[in-house]
PDB file of C-alpha atoms in Angstrom:
ATOM      1  CA  MET L1064     281.241 169.289 286.121  1.00  0.00           C
ATOM      2  CA  LYS L1065     282.454 167.577 289.294  1.00  0.00           C
ATOM      3  CA  LYS L1066     283.362 164.051 288.290  1.00  0.00           C
ATOM      4  CA  LEU L1067     281.945 160.956 289.922  1.00  0.00           C
ATOM      5  CA  ASP L1068     282.466 157.473 288.594  1.00  0.00           C
ATOM      6  CA  ASN L1069     279.627 156.189 286.418  1.00  0.00           C
ATOM      7  CA  ARG L1070     279.380 153.117 288.636  1.00  0.00           C
ATOM      8  CA  THR L1071     278.454 155.487 291.448  1.00  0.00           C
ATOM      9  CA  TYR L1072     275.559 156.873 289.418  1.00  0.00           C
ATOM     10  CA  ILE L1073     274.359 153.365 288.554  1.00  0.00           C
ATOM     11  CA  ILE L1074     274.380 152.361 292.238  1.00  0.00           C
ATOM     12  CA  LEU L1075     272.583 155.605 293.123  1.00  0.00           C
ATOM     13  CA  LEU L1076     269.968 154.815 290.477  1.00  0.00           C
ATOM     14  CA  ALA L1077     269.454 151.341 291.944  1.00  0.00           C
ATOM     15  CA  VAL L1078     269.114 152.744 295.483  1.00  0.00           C
ATOM     16  CA  SER L1079     266.764 155.477 294.299  1.00  0.00           C
ATOM     17  CA  SER L1080     264.623 152.956 292.390  1.00  0.00           C
ATOM     18  CA  ILE L1081     264.274 150.681 295.430  1.00  0.00           C
ATOM     19  CA  PHE L1082     263.170 153.506 297.695  1.00  0.00           C
ATOM     20  CA  TRP L1083     260.943 154.907 294.930  1.00  0.00           C
ATOM     21  CA  PHE L1084     258.902 151.710 295.063  1.00  0.00           C
ATOM     22  CA  LEU L1085     258.800 151.833 298.877  1.00  0.00           C
ATOM     23  CA  PHE L1086     257.718 155.462 299.187  1.00  0.00           C
ATOM     24  CA  ASN L1087     253.969 155.810 299.695  1.00  0.00           C
ATOM     25  CA  LYS L1088     253.695 159.423 300.842  1.00  0.00           C
ATOM     26  CA  ASN L1089     253.954 162.617 298.818  1.00  0.00           C
ATOM     27  CA  ILE L1090     256.347 164.199 301.309  1.00  0.00           C
ATOM     28  CA  GLN L1091     258.801 161.348 300.688  1.00  0.00           C
ATOM     29  CA  ILE L1092     258.744 162.033 296.942  1.00  0.00           C
ATOM     30  CA  HIS L1093     259.159 165.772 297.612  1.00  0.00           C
ATOM     31  CA  LEU L1094     262.255 165.135 299.718  1.00  0.00           C
ATOM     32  CA  SER L1095     263.729 162.681 297.192  1.00  0.00           C
ATOM     33  CA  VAL L1096     263.388 165.358 294.493  1.00  0.00           C
ATOM     34  CA  ALA L1097     265.190 167.814 296.781  1.00  0.00           C
ATOM     35  CA  LEU L1098     267.928 165.252 297.473  1.00  0.00           C
ATOM     36  CA  ASN L1099     268.453 164.497 293.776  1.00  0.00           C
ATOM     37  CA  ALA L1100     268.489 168.224 293.034  1.00  0.00           C
ATOM     38  CA  LEU L1101     271.347 168.542 295.534  1.00  0.00           C
ATOM     39  CA  LEU L1102     273.105 165.693 293.710  1.00  0.00           C
ATOM     40  CA  LEU L1103     272.816 167.593 290.415  1.00  0.00           C
ATOM     41  CA  VAL L1104     274.107 170.727 292.113  1.00  0.00           C
ATOM     42  CA  TYR L1105     277.024 168.714 293.540  1.00  0.00           C
ATOM     43  CA  ILE L1106     278.095 167.661 290.034  1.00  0.00           C
ATOM     44  CA  LYS L1107     277.579 171.291 288.908  1.00  0.00           C
ATOM     45  CA  GLU L1108     274.520 170.709 286.722  1.00  0.00           C
ATOM     46  CA  TYR L1109     272.785 173.787 288.096  1.00  0.00           C
ATOM     47  CA  ASN L1110     270.479 174.465 285.149  1.00  0.00           C
ATOM     48  CA  LYS L1111     269.179 170.914 285.060  1.00  0.00           C
ATOM     49  CA  ALA L1112     268.547 170.935 288.814  1.00  0.00           C
ATOM     50  CA  ILE L1113     266.493 174.131 288.540  1.00  0.00           C
ATOM     51  CA  LYS L1114     264.545 172.854 285.517  1.00  0.00           C
ATOM     52  CA  PHE L1115     263.679 169.579 287.220  1.00  0.00           C
ATOM     53  CA  VAL L1116     262.512 171.302 290.402  1.00  0.00           C
ATOM     54  CA  ILE L1117     260.356 173.759 288.440  1.00  0.00           C
ATOM     55  CA  THR L1118     258.916 170.933 286.322  1.00  0.00           C
ATOM     56  CA  TYR L1119     258.128 168.889 289.412  1.00  0.00           C
ATOM     57  CA  LEU L1120     256.450 171.786 291.218  1.00  0.00           C
ATOM     58  CA  THR L1121     254.416 172.615 288.109  1.00  0.00           C
ATOM     59  CA  MET L1122     253.186 169.025 287.795  1.00  0.00           C
ATOM     60  CA  VAL L1123     252.294 168.836 291.487  1.00  0.00           C
ATOM     61  CA  ILE L1124     250.340 172.101 291.332  1.00  0.00           C
ATOM     62  CA  LEU L1125     248.497 171.069 288.151  1.00  0.00           C
ATOM     63  CA  ALA L1126     247.708 167.658 289.637  1.00  0.00           C
ATOM     64  CA  GLY L1127     246.235 169.389 292.681  1.00  0.00           C
ATOM     65  CA  LEU L1128     244.068 171.587 290.461  1.00  0.00           C
ATOM     66  CA  PHE L1129     242.750 168.614 288.482  1.00  0.00           C
ATOM     67  CA  ALA L1130     242.257 166.368 291.537  1.00  0.00           C
ATOM     68  CA  ASN L1131     238.542 167.080 291.951  1.00  0.00           C
ATOM     69  CA  LYS L1132     237.760 167.780 288.286  1.00  0.00           C
ATOM     70  CA  ILE L1133     239.460 165.366 285.883  1.00  0.00           C
ATOM     71  CA  ALA L1134     240.577 162.192 287.636  1.00  0.00           C
ATOM     72  CA  LEU L1135     242.497 160.802 284.641  1.00  0.00           C
ATOM     73  CA  MET L1136     244.534 164.000 284.250  1.00  0.00           C
ATOM     74  CA  TYR L1137     245.334 163.914 287.973  1.00  0.00           C
ATOM     75  CA  ILE L1138     246.580 160.315 287.724  1.00  0.00           C
ATOM     76  CA  ILE L1139     248.749 161.078 284.665  1.00  0.00           C
ATOM     77  CA  LEU L1140     250.312 164.205 286.179  1.00  0.00           C
ATOM     78  CA  ASN L1141     250.855 162.496 289.519  1.00  0.00           C
ATOM     79  CA  MET L1142     252.646 159.533 287.910  1.00  0.00           C
ATOM     80  CA  LEU L1143     254.811 161.851 285.800  1.00  0.00           C
ATOM     81  CA  ALA L1144     255.697 163.875 288.893  1.00  0.00           C
ATOM     82  CA  ARG L1145     256.598 160.718 290.835  1.00  0.00           C
ATOM     83  CA  SER L1146     258.975 159.657 288.047  1.00  0.00           C
ATOM     84  CA  ILE L1147     260.980 162.904 288.240  1.00  0.00           C
ATOM     85  CA  PRO L1148     263.386 161.667 290.994  1.00  0.00           C
ATOM     86  CA  LEU L1149     264.462 158.686 288.870  1.00  0.00           C
ATOM     87  CA  VAL L1150     264.872 160.843 285.771  1.00  0.00           C
ATOM     88  CA  MET L1151     267.118 163.192 287.751  1.00  0.00           C
ATOM     89  CA  VAL L1152     269.497 160.354 288.648  1.00  0.00           C
ATOM     90  CA  VAL L1153     269.474 159.049 285.064  1.00  0.00           C
ATOM     91  CA  THR L1154     270.419 162.562 283.929  1.00  0.00           C
ATOM     92  CA  CYS L1155     273.661 162.262 285.910  1.00  0.00           C
ATOM     93  CA  ILE L1156     274.600 159.340 283.650  1.00  0.00           C
ATOM     94  CA  VAL L1157     273.361 160.844 280.389  1.00  0.00           C
ATOM     95  CA  VAL L1158     275.233 164.151 280.740  1.00  0.00           C
ATOM     96  CA  GLY L1159     278.532 162.310 281.115  1.00  0.00           C
ATOM     97  CA  ASN L1160     280.895 160.948 278.490  1.00  0.00           C
ATOM     98  CA  SER L1161     279.769 157.692 276.859  1.00  0.00           C
ATOM     99  CA  SER L1162     283.381 156.510 276.533  1.00  0.00           C
ATOM    100  CA  GLU L1163     283.862 156.859 280.293  1.00  0.00           C
ATOM    101  CA  LEU L1164     280.620 154.964 280.837  1.00  0.00           C
ATOM    102  CA  MET L1165     281.826 152.138 278.596  1.00  0.00           C
ATOM    103  CA  LEU L1166     285.107 151.957 280.505  1.00  0.00           C
ATOM    104  CA  SER L1167     283.321 151.851 283.877  1.00  0.00           C
ATOM    105  CA  LEU L1168     280.958 149.104 282.732  1.00  0.00           C
ATOM    106  CA  GLN L1169     283.847 147.207 281.171  1.00  0.00           C
ATOM    107  CA  LYS L1170     285.711 147.266 284.499  1.00  0.00           C
ATOM    108  CA  THR L1171     282.573 145.938 286.197  1.00  0.00           C
ATOM    109  CA  LYS L1172     282.581 142.939 283.811  1.00  0.00           C
ATOM    110  CA  VAL L1173     279.211 143.834 282.311  1.00  0.00           C
ATOM    111  CA  PRO L1174     278.529 141.734 279.157  1.00  0.00           C
ATOM    112  CA  LYS L1175     279.578 143.507 275.961  1.00  0.00           C
ATOM    113  CA  PRO L1176     276.110 143.448 274.277  1.00  0.00           C
ATOM    114  CA  ILE L1177     274.609 145.258 277.285  1.00  0.00           C
ATOM    115  CA  ILE L1178     277.380 147.883 277.230  1.00  0.00           C
ATOM    116  CA  VAL L1179     276.818 148.509 273.518  1.00  0.00           C
ATOM    117  CA  MET L1180     273.049 148.761 273.999  1.00  0.00           C
ATOM    118  CA  ILE L1181     273.350 151.262 276.875  1.00  0.00           C
ATOM    119  CA  CYS L1182     275.843 153.488 275.049  1.00  0.00           C
ATOM    120  CA  ILE L1183     273.776 153.521 271.853  1.00  0.00           C
ATOM    121  CA  LEU L1184     270.655 154.443 273.839  1.00  0.00           C
ATOM    122  CA  ILE L1185     272.492 157.309 275.538  1.00  0.00           C
ATOM    123  CA  ARG L1186     273.547 158.639 272.139  1.00  0.00           C
ATOM    124  CA  PHE L1187     270.090 158.048 270.652  1.00  0.00           C
ATOM    125  CA  PHE L1188     267.737 159.865 273.037  1.00  0.00           C
ATOM    126  CA  PRO L1189     269.355 163.347 272.836  1.00  0.00           C
ATOM    127  CA  VAL L1190     268.874 163.214 269.063  1.00  0.00           C
ATOM    128  CA  LEU L1191     265.102 162.834 269.478  1.00  0.00           C
ATOM    129  CA  SER L1192     264.683 166.432 270.654  1.00  0.00           C
ATOM    130  CA  LYS L1193     266.510 167.662 267.557  1.00  0.00           C
ATOM    131  CA  GLU L1194     264.332 165.457 265.363  1.00  0.00           C
ATOM    132  CA  ASN L1195     261.194 166.884 266.991  1.00  0.00           C
ATOM    133  CA  ILE L1196     262.401 170.411 266.252  1.00  0.00           C
ATOM    134  CA  ALA L1197     263.120 169.451 262.624  1.00  0.00           C
ATOM    135  CA  ILE L1198     259.640 167.921 262.258  1.00  0.00           C
ATOM    136  CA  ARG L1199     258.049 171.022 263.780  1.00  0.00           C
ATOM    137  CA  ASN L1200     259.978 173.305 261.407  1.00  0.00           C
ATOM    138  CA  GLY L1201     258.907 171.134 258.467  1.00  0.00           C
ATOM    139  CA  MET L1202     255.275 171.460 259.514  1.00  0.00           C
ATOM    140  CA  LYS L1203     255.618 175.237 259.792  1.00  0.00           C
ATOM    141  CA  ALA L1204     257.200 175.430 256.335  1.00  0.00           C
ATOM    142  CA  ARG L1205     254.158 173.630 254.906  1.00  0.00           C
ATOM    143  CA  GLY L1206     251.707 175.851 256.769  1.00  0.00           C
ATOM    144  CA  LEU L1207     250.507 173.099 259.117  1.00  0.00           C
ATOM    145  CA  PHE L1208     249.550 173.959 262.695  1.00  0.00           C
ATOM    146  CA  SER L1209     250.936 177.477 262.611  1.00  0.00           C
ATOM    147  CA  ASN L1210     249.627 178.334 266.093  1.00  0.00           C
ATOM    148  CA  TRP L1211     248.610 176.612 269.324  1.00  0.00           C
ATOM    149  CA  LYS L1212     244.893 176.836 268.466  1.00  0.00           C
ATOM    150  CA  ASP L1213     245.429 174.426 265.561  1.00  0.00           C
ATOM    151  CA  PHE L1214     247.051 171.986 267.981  1.00  0.00           C
ATOM    152  CA  MET L1215     244.027 172.145 270.272  1.00  0.00           C
ATOM    153  CA  ARG L1216     241.490 171.709 267.462  1.00  0.00           C
ATOM    154  CA  ASN L1217     243.103 168.643 265.877  1.00  0.00           C
ATOM    155  CA  PRO L1218     245.011 166.713 268.588  1.00  0.00           C
ATOM    156  CA  PHE L1219     244.826 163.340 266.813  1.00  0.00           C
ATOM    157  CA  LEU L1220     246.016 164.807 263.510  1.00  0.00           C
ATOM    158  CA  VAL L1221     248.880 166.537 265.334  1.00  0.00           C
ATOM    159  CA  TYR L1222     249.825 163.213 266.921  1.00  0.00           C
ATOM    160  CA  GLU L1223     249.824 161.510 263.516  1.00  0.00           C
ATOM    161  CA  CYS L1224     251.845 164.281 261.849  1.00  0.00           C
ATOM    162  CA  PHE L1225     254.480 164.074 264.584  1.00  0.00           C
ATOM    163  CA  MET L1226     254.663 160.333 265.163  1.00  0.00           C
ATOM    164  CA  VAL L1227     254.814 159.051 261.566  1.00  0.00           C
ATOM    165  CA  PRO L1228     257.905 161.132 260.589  1.00  0.00           C
ATOM    166  CA  LEU L1229     259.462 160.458 263.999  1.00  0.00           C
ATOM    167  CA  ILE L1230     259.096 156.675 263.647  1.00  0.00           C
ATOM    168  CA  ILE L1231     260.649 156.764 260.168  1.00  0.00           C
ATOM    169  CA  ARG L1232     263.544 158.899 261.424  1.00  0.00           C
ATOM    170  CA  CYS L1233     264.061 156.601 264.422  1.00  0.00           C
ATOM    171  CA  ILE L1234     264.383 153.598 262.105  1.00  0.00           C
ATOM    172  CA  LYS L1235     266.996 155.407 260.010  1.00  0.00           C
ATOM    173  CA  LEU L1236     268.835 156.636 263.100  1.00  0.00           C
ATOM    174  CA  SER L1237     268.971 153.134 264.566  1.00  0.00           C
ATOM    175  CA  ASP L1238     270.592 151.876 261.348  1.00  0.00           C
ATOM    176  CA  GLU L1239     273.113 154.725 261.411  1.00  0.00           C
ATOM    177  CA  LEU L1240     273.981 154.159 265.073  1.00  0.00           C
ATOM    178  CA  GLY L1241     274.343 150.424 264.471  1.00  0.00           C
ATOM    179  CA  ALA L1242     276.738 151.096 261.585  1.00  0.00           C
ATOM    180  CA  THR L1243     278.704 153.537 263.750  1.00  0.00           C
ATOM    181  CA  ALA L1244     278.977 150.939 266.514  1.00  0.00           C
ATOM    182  CA  GLU L1245     280.393 148.403 264.061  1.00  0.00           C
ATOM    183  CA  LEU L1246     282.811 150.976 262.636  1.00  0.00           C
ATOM    184  CA  ARG L1247     284.158 151.866 266.088  1.00  0.00           C
ATOM    185  CA  GLY L1248     284.661 148.219 266.983  1.00  0.00           C
ATOM    186  CA  LEU L1249     282.222 148.125 269.878  1.00  0.00           C
ATOM    187  CA  ASN L1250     281.539 144.441 269.236  1.00  0.00           C
ATOM    188  CA  ALA L1251     285.216 143.456 269.221  1.00  0.00           C
ATOM    189  CA  ASP L1252     286.121 140.466 271.406  1.00  0.00           C
ATOM    190  CA  ILE L1253     289.055 142.212 273.081  1.00  0.00           C
ATOM    191  CA  SER L1254     288.770 144.975 275.693  1.00  0.00           C
ATOM    192  CA  ARG L1255     288.717 148.478 274.259  1.00  0.00           C
ATOM    193  CA  SER L1256     291.318 151.041 275.291  1.00  0.00           C
ATOM    194  CA  CYS L1257     290.201 154.483 276.458  1.00  0.00           C
ATOM    195  CA  ILE L1258     291.884 157.871 276.822  1.00  0.00           C
ATOM    196  CA  TYR L1259     289.749 158.589 279.906  1.00  0.00           C
ATOM    197  CA  GLU L1260     290.126 157.276 283.439  1.00  0.00           C
ATOM    198  CA  ALA L1261     287.410 155.666 285.538  1.00  0.00           C
ATOM    199  CA  ASP L1262     288.425 155.306 289.180  1.00  0.00           C
ATOM    200  CA  PHE L1263     286.120 154.573 292.108  1.00  0.00           C
ATOM    201  CA  GLY L1264     287.515 156.694 294.944  1.00  0.00           C
ATOM    202  CA  LEU L1265     286.720 158.040 298.397  1.00  0.00           C
ATOM    203  CA  ASN L1266     284.613 160.814 296.900  1.00  0.00           C
ATOM    204  CA  ASP L1267     282.325 158.226 295.295  1.00  0.00           C
ATOM    205  CA  LEU L1268     282.108 156.241 298.529  1.00  0.00           C
ATOM    206  CA  PHE L1269     281.244 159.392 300.480  1.00  0.00           C
ATOM    207  CA  VAL L1270     278.405 160.265 298.077  1.00  0.00           C
ATOM    208  CA  LEU L1271     277.031 156.701 298.179  1.00  0.00           C
ATOM    209  CA  VAL L1272     277.006 156.537 301.983  1.00  0.00           C
ATOM    210  CA  LEU L1273     275.490 160.006 302.346  1.00  0.00           C
ATOM    211  CA  TYR L1274     272.843 159.376 299.672  1.00  0.00           C
ATOM    212  CA  GLY L1275     271.882 155.980 301.090  1.00  0.00           C
ATOM    213  CA  ALA L1276     271.663 157.389 304.617  1.00  0.00           C
ATOM    214  CA  ALA L1277     269.503 160.293 303.437  1.00  0.00           C
ATOM    215  CA  MET L1278     267.147 157.978 301.528  1.00  0.00           C
ATOM    216  CA  GLY L1279     266.899 155.643 304.513  1.00  0.00           C
ATOM    217  CA  LEU L1280     266.154 158.574 306.806  1.00  0.00           C
ATOM    218  CA  ILE L1281     263.419 159.836 304.470  1.00  0.00           C
ATOM    219  CA  TYR L1282     261.823 156.385 304.370  1.00  0.00           C
ATOM    220  CA  PHE L1283     262.009 155.288 308.002  1.00  0.00           C
ATOM    221  CA  ARG L1284     261.342 158.662 309.653  1.00  0.00           C
ATOM    222  CA  LEU L1285     258.279 159.416 307.515  1.00  0.00           C
ATOM    223  CA  GLN L1286     256.905 155.912 307.088  1.00  0.00           C
ATOM    224  CA  VAL L1287     254.852 155.913 310.286  1.00  0.00           C
TER     225      VAL L1287
END
């Protein structure tokens, strides 16, 4: 992975969010997805870049198919597709080291409670996919919803069987993560030391300028 400072990713996320609200044409969203895919390739997250592009194209195609048939499905798919560019930038932060993120935020003088909250969230969300797999395996072991037809026949029951265990597990996980945060001294009044380095260099500045210029070009050239 080609390192960039976490503060760079946060600034990129802010820039991307601002332009995301300003974009009002599909071609602008298409180009922002391509730009963020190049960002993922730059930090050597090739698999994630490919997955995001495929997911985005799939959603766009499905939205086009549902456009004249099911309006609600078109709206849902279109909104999910439009959110892909922001998720791609967030991924740059999530795939990094949480200790480096804490150090970067600490150098930026971000309040300690916010730093703790962000780091716990970054550790929390990847666990959800594992919990979903565990719930699915538990359902299979009990003979529930053994094939996709059962999912289609009883969508509300499937939702209930997934969400109730997931909510209970999330409550337990939040307690465990809170205890871990206390144990590691995340709420200590003094600044924490770190074995990693977080330096904002010329490479970060180059990426910020290039990304901002590209976003501005996409907006102003295609706005008319």
